[in-house]
mmCIF file of C-alpha atoms and ligand atoms in Angstrom:
data_model
loop_
_atom_site.group_PDB
_atom_site.id
_atom_site.type_symbol
_atom_site.label_atom_id
_atom_site.label_comp_id
_atom_site.label_asym_id
_atom_site.label_seq_id
_atom_site.Cartn_x
_atom_site.Cartn_y
_atom_site.Cartn_z
ATOM 1 C CA MET A 24 99.175 144.080 29.284
ATOM 2 C CA ALA A 25 102.427 142.613 28.014
ATOM 3 C CA ALA A 26 102.537 138.822 27.961
ATOM 4 C CA ARG A 27 104.738 137.465 30.731
ATOM 5 C CA ILE A 28 107.295 134.846 29.829
ATOM 6 C CA LEU A 29 109.323 132.692 32.184
ATOM 7 C CA LEU A 30 112.648 131.750 30.626
ATOM 8 C CA ILE A 31 114.409 128.758 32.193
ATOM 9 C CA GLU A 32 117.908 128.577 30.721
ATOM 10 C CA ASP A 33 121.239 128.093 32.459
ATOM 11 C CA GLU A 34 123.504 129.509 29.748
ATOM 12 C CA PRO A 35 123.708 133.296 30.220
ATOM 13 C CA SER A 36 124.787 133.980 26.629
ATOM 14 C CA ILE A 37 121.698 132.231 25.274
ATOM 15 C CA ALA A 38 119.395 133.676 27.922
ATOM 16 C CA GLU A 39 120.565 137.203 27.057
ATOM 17 C CA VAL A 40 119.823 136.688 23.366
ATOM 18 C CA VAL A 41 116.354 135.294 24.111
ATOM 19 C CA GLU A 42 115.605 138.004 26.644
ATOM 20 C CA PHE A 43 116.658 140.735 24.228
ATOM 21 C CA ALA A 44 114.674 139.279 21.322
ATOM 22 C CA LEU A 45 111.517 138.996 23.418
ATOM 23 C CA THR A 46 111.696 142.285 25.301
ATOM 24 C CA SER A 47 112.217 144.084 21.963
ATOM 25 C CA GLU A 48 108.872 142.587 20.941
ATOM 26 C CA GLY A 49 107.260 144.012 24.053
ATOM 27 C CA PHE A 50 107.209 140.834 26.157
ATOM 28 C CA GLN A 51 107.990 140.853 29.850
ATOM 29 C CA VAL A 52 110.681 138.266 30.557
ATOM 30 C CA THR A 53 111.657 136.670 33.856
ATOM 31 C CA TRP A 54 114.848 134.633 33.623
ATOM 32 C CA ARG A 55 115.690 131.713 35.936
ATOM 33 C CA THR A 56 118.642 129.334 35.600
ATOM 34 C CA LEU A 57 117.603 126.400 37.796
ATOM 35 C CA ALA A 58 114.628 124.030 37.735
ATOM 36 C CA ARG A 59 113.930 124.614 41.408
ATOM 37 C CA GLU A 60 113.993 128.394 40.896
ATOM 38 C CA ALA A 61 111.515 128.026 38.048
ATOM 39 C CA GLU A 62 109.180 126.001 40.243
ATOM 40 C CA ALA A 63 109.354 128.586 43.004
ATOM 41 C CA GLU A 64 108.620 131.273 40.429
ATOM 42 C CA TRP A 65 105.534 129.711 38.875
ATOM 43 C CA ALA A 66 104.120 128.794 42.292
ATOM 44 C CA THR A 67 103.686 132.471 43.066
ATOM 45 C CA THR A 68 103.436 134.257 39.713
ATOM 46 C CA SER A 69 101.287 133.556 36.683
ATOM 47 C CA PHE A 70 102.959 133.443 33.277
ATOM 48 C CA ASP A 71 101.550 133.399 29.769
ATOM 49 C CA LEU A 72 104.281 131.175 28.398
ATOM 50 C CA LEU A 73 107.365 129.239 29.501
ATOM 51 C CA ILE A 74 110.566 128.793 27.531
ATOM 52 C CA LEU A 75 112.306 125.723 28.847
ATOM 53 C CA ASP A 76 115.863 124.519 28.272
ATOM 54 C CA LEU A 77 116.130 120.729 28.552
ATOM 55 C CA GLY A 78 119.604 120.514 30.065
ATOM 56 C CA LEU A 79 119.464 122.282 33.414
ATOM 57 C CA PRO A 80 122.140 122.028 36.124
ATOM 58 C CA ASP A 81 119.699 120.665 38.709
ATOM 59 C CA GLY A 82 117.633 118.354 36.569
ATOM 60 C CA SER A 83 116.077 117.565 33.240
ATOM 61 C CA GLY A 84 113.746 120.048 31.619
ATOM 62 C CA LEU A 85 111.520 117.150 30.621
ATOM 63 C CA GLU A 86 111.078 116.167 34.277
ATOM 64 C CA LEU A 87 110.255 119.774 35.070
ATOM 65 C CA LEU A 88 107.692 119.849 32.277
ATOM 66 C CA LYS A 89 106.118 116.663 33.604
ATOM 67 C CA ARG A 90 105.733 118.214 37.055
ATOM 68 C CA LEU A 91 104.354 121.434 35.600
ATOM 69 C CA ARG A 92 101.710 119.620 33.552
ATOM 70 C CA ARG A 93 100.260 118.032 36.704
ATOM 71 C CA HIS A 94 98.727 121.361 37.587
ATOM 72 C CA SER A 95 99.147 123.800 34.718
ATOM 73 C CA GLU A 96 98.281 124.122 31.046
ATOM 74 C CA VAL A 97 100.513 127.143 30.488
ATOM 75 C CA PRO A 98 102.041 127.054 26.981
ATOM 76 C CA VAL A 99 105.618 125.748 26.905
ATOM 77 C CA LEU A 100 108.262 126.203 24.227
ATOM 78 C CA ILE A 101 111.213 123.837 24.572
ATOM 79 C CA LEU A 102 114.627 125.218 23.777
ATOM 80 C CA SER A 103 117.277 122.583 23.458
ATOM 81 C CA ALA A 104 120.851 122.103 22.346
ATOM 82 C CA ARG A 105 119.976 118.502 21.738
ATOM 83 C CA ASN A 106 118.290 118.131 18.424
ATOM 84 C CA ALA A 107 117.468 114.554 19.268
ATOM 85 C CA GLU A 108 114.282 113.221 17.763
ATOM 86 C CA LEU A 109 113.508 111.494 21.060
ATOM 87 C CA ASP A 110 113.658 114.742 23.048
ATOM 88 C CA ARG A 111 111.409 116.444 20.560
ATOM 89 C CA VAL A 112 108.839 113.635 20.643
ATOM 90 C CA LEU A 113 109.003 113.277 24.423
ATOM 91 C CA GLY A 114 108.704 117.025 24.914
ATOM 92 C CA LEU A 115 105.641 117.267 22.720
ATOM 93 C CA GLU A 116 104.145 114.150 24.312
ATOM 94 C CA LEU A 117 104.648 115.638 27.748
ATOM 95 C CA GLY A 118 102.645 118.648 26.662
ATOM 96 C CA ALA A 119 105.105 121.145 25.185
ATOM 97 C CA ASP A 120 103.572 123.405 22.540
ATOM 98 C CA ASP A 121 106.636 123.814 20.337
ATOM 99 C CA TYR A 122 110.309 122.899 20.127
ATOM 100 C CA VAL A 123 113.247 125.007 18.956
ATOM 101 C CA SER A 124 116.782 123.631 18.574
ATOM 102 C CA LYS A 125 119.921 125.584 19.305
ATOM 103 C CA PRO A 126 121.365 127.372 17.462
ATOM 104 C CA PHE A 127 118.260 129.324 16.580
ATOM 105 C CA SER A 128 117.493 132.719 15.133
ATOM 106 C CA PRO A 129 116.173 135.085 17.828
ATOM 107 C CA ARG A 130 113.688 136.442 15.341
ATOM 108 C CA GLU A 131 112.340 132.975 14.621
ATOM 109 C CA LEU A 132 112.053 132.259 18.324
ATOM 110 C CA ALA A 133 110.059 135.469 18.867
ATOM 111 C CA ALA A 134 107.802 134.526 15.945
ATOM 112 C CA ARG A 135 107.178 131.056 17.421
ATOM 113 C CA VAL A 136 106.370 132.603 20.810
ATOM 114 C CA LYS A 137 103.873 134.954 19.190
ATOM 115 C CA ALA A 138 102.291 132.093 17.249
ATOM 116 C CA ILE A 139 101.838 129.990 20.394
ATOM 117 C CA LEU A 140 100.343 132.906 22.312
ATOM 118 C CA LYS A 141 97.976 133.663 19.455
ATOM 119 C CA ARG A 142 96.906 130.045 19.277
ATOM 120 C CA THR A 143 96.364 129.651 22.998
ATOM 121 C CA ALA A 144 94.700 133.040 23.519
ATOM 122 C CA HIS A 145 91.672 131.745 21.635
ATOM 123 C CA HIS A 146 91.402 128.841 24.009
ATOM 124 C CA PRO A 147 91.228 130.322 27.489
ATOM 125 C CA PRO A 148 90.669 127.970 30.411
ATOM 126 C CA ILE A 149 87.147 126.616 30.272
ATOM 127 C CA PRO A 150 85.060 128.495 32.801
ATOM 128 C CA ALA A 151 82.754 126.644 35.154
ATOM 129 C CA ALA A 152 79.246 126.073 33.912
ATOM 130 C CA ILE A 153 77.657 128.564 36.238
ATOM 131 C CA GLY A 154 74.682 130.559 35.067
ATOM 132 C CA SER A 155 75.211 129.708 31.400
ATOM 133 C CA ASP A 156 74.987 126.024 30.495
ATOM 134 C CA PRO A 157 72.758 123.939 32.713
ATOM 135 C CA PRO A 158 74.997 122.648 35.492
ATOM 136 C CA ILE A 159 75.550 118.897 35.744
ATOM 137 C CA ARG A 160 74.571 119.112 39.377
ATOM 138 C CA ALA A 161 73.402 121.845 41.667
ATOM 139 C CA THR A 162 76.109 124.195 42.844
ATOM 140 C CA TRP A 163 76.082 126.376 45.920
ATOM 141 C CA PHE A 164 76.747 129.518 43.897
ATOM 142 C CA VAL A 165 74.981 131.385 41.120
ATOM 143 C CA ILE A 166 76.654 134.371 39.481
ATOM 144 C CA ASP A 167 74.506 137.178 38.128
ATOM 145 C CA GLU A 168 76.959 138.999 35.852
ATOM 146 C CA VAL A 169 74.480 141.695 34.841
ATOM 147 C CA ARG A 170 73.864 142.780 38.411
ATOM 148 C CA ALA A 171 77.446 141.983 39.503
ATOM 149 C CA ALA A 172 75.942 139.815 42.212
ATOM 150 C CA ILE A 173 76.485 136.309 43.535
ATOM 151 C CA ARG A 174 73.942 134.098 45.276
ATOM 152 C CA PHE A 175 75.129 131.520 47.790
ATOM 153 C CA GLN A 176 72.690 128.801 48.825
ATOM 154 C CA ASN A 177 69.998 130.971 47.223
ATOM 155 C CA HIS A 178 70.859 133.983 49.373
ATOM 156 C CA LEU A 179 72.081 137.143 47.696
ATOM 157 C CA LEU A 180 75.545 137.980 49.065
ATOM 158 C CA ASP A 181 76.145 141.568 50.068
ATOM 159 C CA LEU A 182 79.628 141.952 48.544
ATOM 160 C CA THR A 183 82.025 144.817 48.009
ATOM 161 C CA ARG A 184 83.397 145.244 44.498
ATOM 162 C CA TYR A 185 86.645 143.426 45.356
ATOM 163 C CA GLU A 186 84.918 140.621 47.216
ATOM 164 C CA TYR A 187 82.671 140.110 44.209
ATOM 165 C CA LEU A 188 85.597 140.034 41.769
ATOM 166 C CA LEU A 189 87.606 137.701 44.014
ATOM 167 C CA LEU A 190 84.785 135.204 44.402
ATOM 168 C CA LYS A 191 83.888 135.418 40.724
ATOM 169 C CA THR A 192 87.513 134.642 39.802
ATOM 170 C CA LEU A 193 87.647 131.640 42.143
ATOM 171 C CA LEU A 194 84.300 130.382 40.833
ATOM 172 C CA ALA A 195 85.445 130.568 37.224
ATOM 173 C CA GLN A 196 87.554 127.453 37.919
ATOM 174 C CA PRO A 197 86.266 125.589 40.963
ATOM 175 C CA GLU A 198 88.854 123.509 42.862
ATOM 176 C CA ARG A 199 91.705 125.260 41.074
ATOM 177 C CA VAL A 200 94.273 126.745 43.426
ATOM 178 C CA PHE A 201 94.859 130.400 42.619
ATOM 179 C CA SER A 202 97.977 132.034 44.024
ATOM 180 C CA ARG A 203 97.615 135.439 45.636
ATOM 181 C CA ALA A 204 99.440 136.931 42.665
ATOM 182 C CA GLN A 205 96.990 135.368 40.220
ATOM 183 C CA LEU A 206 94.025 136.658 42.207
ATOM 184 C CA MET A 207 95.575 140.102 42.361
ATOM 185 C CA ASP A 208 96.061 140.099 38.597
ATOM 186 C CA GLN A 209 92.388 139.367 38.084
ATOM 187 C CA VAL A 210 90.922 141.616 40.732
ATOM 188 C CA TRP A 211 93.270 144.594 40.996
ATOM 189 C CA PRO A 212 93.999 145.849 37.499
ATOM 190 C CA ASP A 213 97.055 147.789 38.599
ATOM 191 C CA PRO A 214 98.468 145.790 41.483
ATOM 192 C CA VAL A 215 101.380 146.877 43.626
ATOM 193 C CA ALA A 216 103.221 144.594 46.021
ATOM 194 C CA SER A 217 101.756 146.103 49.173
ATOM 195 C CA PHE A 218 98.274 145.149 48.008
ATOM 196 C CA GLU A 219 99.191 141.484 48.271
ATOM 197 C CA ARG A 220 97.912 141.277 51.811
ATOM 198 C CA SER A 221 94.530 142.622 50.876
ATOM 199 C CA VAL A 222 93.753 139.344 49.077
ATOM 200 C CA ASP A 223 93.871 137.690 52.503
ATOM 201 C CA THR A 224 91.784 140.468 54.045
ATOM 202 C CA HIS A 225 89.080 140.180 51.407
ATOM 203 C CA ILE A 226 89.063 136.384 51.586
ATOM 204 C CA LYS A 227 88.523 136.751 55.315
ATOM 205 C CA THR A 228 85.542 139.081 54.959
ATOM 206 C CA LEU A 229 84.155 136.897 52.158
ATOM 207 C CA ARG A 230 84.361 133.844 54.386
ATOM 208 C CA ALA A 231 82.547 135.660 57.165
ATOM 209 C CA LYS A 232 79.726 136.556 54.776
ATOM 210 C CA LEU A 233 79.443 132.968 53.536
ATOM 211 C CA ARG A 234 79.428 131.697 57.123
ATOM 212 C CA GLU A 235 76.525 133.991 57.973
ATOM 213 C CA ILE A 236 74.474 132.139 55.370
ATOM 214 C CA ASP A 237 75.765 128.643 56.063
ATOM 215 C CA ALA A 238 78.320 128.029 58.776
ATOM 216 C CA THR A 239 78.851 124.381 57.837
ATOM 217 C CA LEU A 240 80.058 124.561 54.229
ATOM 218 C CA ASP A 241 83.149 126.802 54.312
ATOM 219 C CA PRO A 242 83.648 126.584 50.517
ATOM 220 C CA ILE A 243 86.842 128.658 50.330
ATOM 221 C CA ARG A 244 89.931 126.584 51.067
ATOM 222 C CA THR A 245 93.350 127.915 52.028
ATOM 223 C CA HIS A 246 96.298 126.075 50.506
ATOM 224 C CA ARG A 247 99.228 126.925 52.706
ATOM 225 C CA GLY A 248 101.987 128.620 50.771
ATOM 226 C CA LEU A 249 100.031 128.332 47.507
ATOM 227 C CA GLY A 250 96.797 130.300 47.628
ATOM 228 C CA TYR A 251 93.069 129.695 47.597
ATOM 229 C CA SER A 252 90.466 127.591 45.868
ATOM 230 C CA VAL A 253 86.694 127.280 46.060
ATOM 231 C CA ARG A 254 84.370 124.281 46.140
ATOM 232 C CA ILE A 255 80.993 124.677 44.506
ATOM 233 C CA HIS A 256 79.299 121.538 45.799
ATOM 234 C CA ASP A 257 79.886 118.621 48.136
ATOM 235 C CA ALA A 258 82.634 116.259 47.100
ATOM 236 C CA SER A 259 81.060 113.173 45.598
HETATM 237 CA CA1 LIG B 2 121.444 124.071 29.338
#
C-alpha cells in the first residue's frame, strides 16, 4: 500500500510542487493548510509521515509538532522558509525527523521522505510483550498466533475472524487509543467508508464475549470522538 503523507502547508504554490513530487513517486498525499485542520485530520486518519510548514496562518508549526508528539511518533519532516538555526534545532529537539529549507528541490524532498520512511519502517511500534517475552506482570490476555486464538482470564474466546483481528490489534499496543480508521486499516485490508460502522459493531460483540467471562473488568475503553483502547491488567 502506498505510504500516506499529510502535508501541512499554507502556500498553495509550494503545496502543489510538493504534492506533485510525492504523488509522482507513488505516495498518497493529503494536503491541509491550517494547524487545526491538520489536527482534525490526524485524529481520524493514520499517516506514515507528516510534512510540516513552520509558519502557518493559525499557529506555529513547532507548537503543532509539540502537541503531536504527546501522542504520536509518526515521522515528521519540517519544511520551512526560515532557515534559522534555532528553528532547525528546536524542530529536531521537539522530535522532527528531518528539516528542509525553502527553496528546495522537489526531487531532494522526495528523496528525504523516502529515506525517513525507510529508516522508520525498520522500527515499527514496539508490540506488547504478550506471548513472546515473559511479561513483567500477568496480563488478562494471551494471544495464540498459531491458532489465531486469544485467551481472556484463561478462557479461550470464541471469536470471529474480525473480532480476533480487532482485539489482536488493540492488544499489540495496550492503552493506546486507536481511531476507527486505524483499526479498519489493520483489520479490513480493503476498507470502504461504509464499513466504518462495523468497527463499532464488532467492538460491541467483543465486549459481550469478554463480559461473559468476567463482567467486572470491561477492558475495552471507548474514547469519545477518538476511538478505542484496551487495558491488559489493573491500573497500578
Ligand atoms: Ca507558511
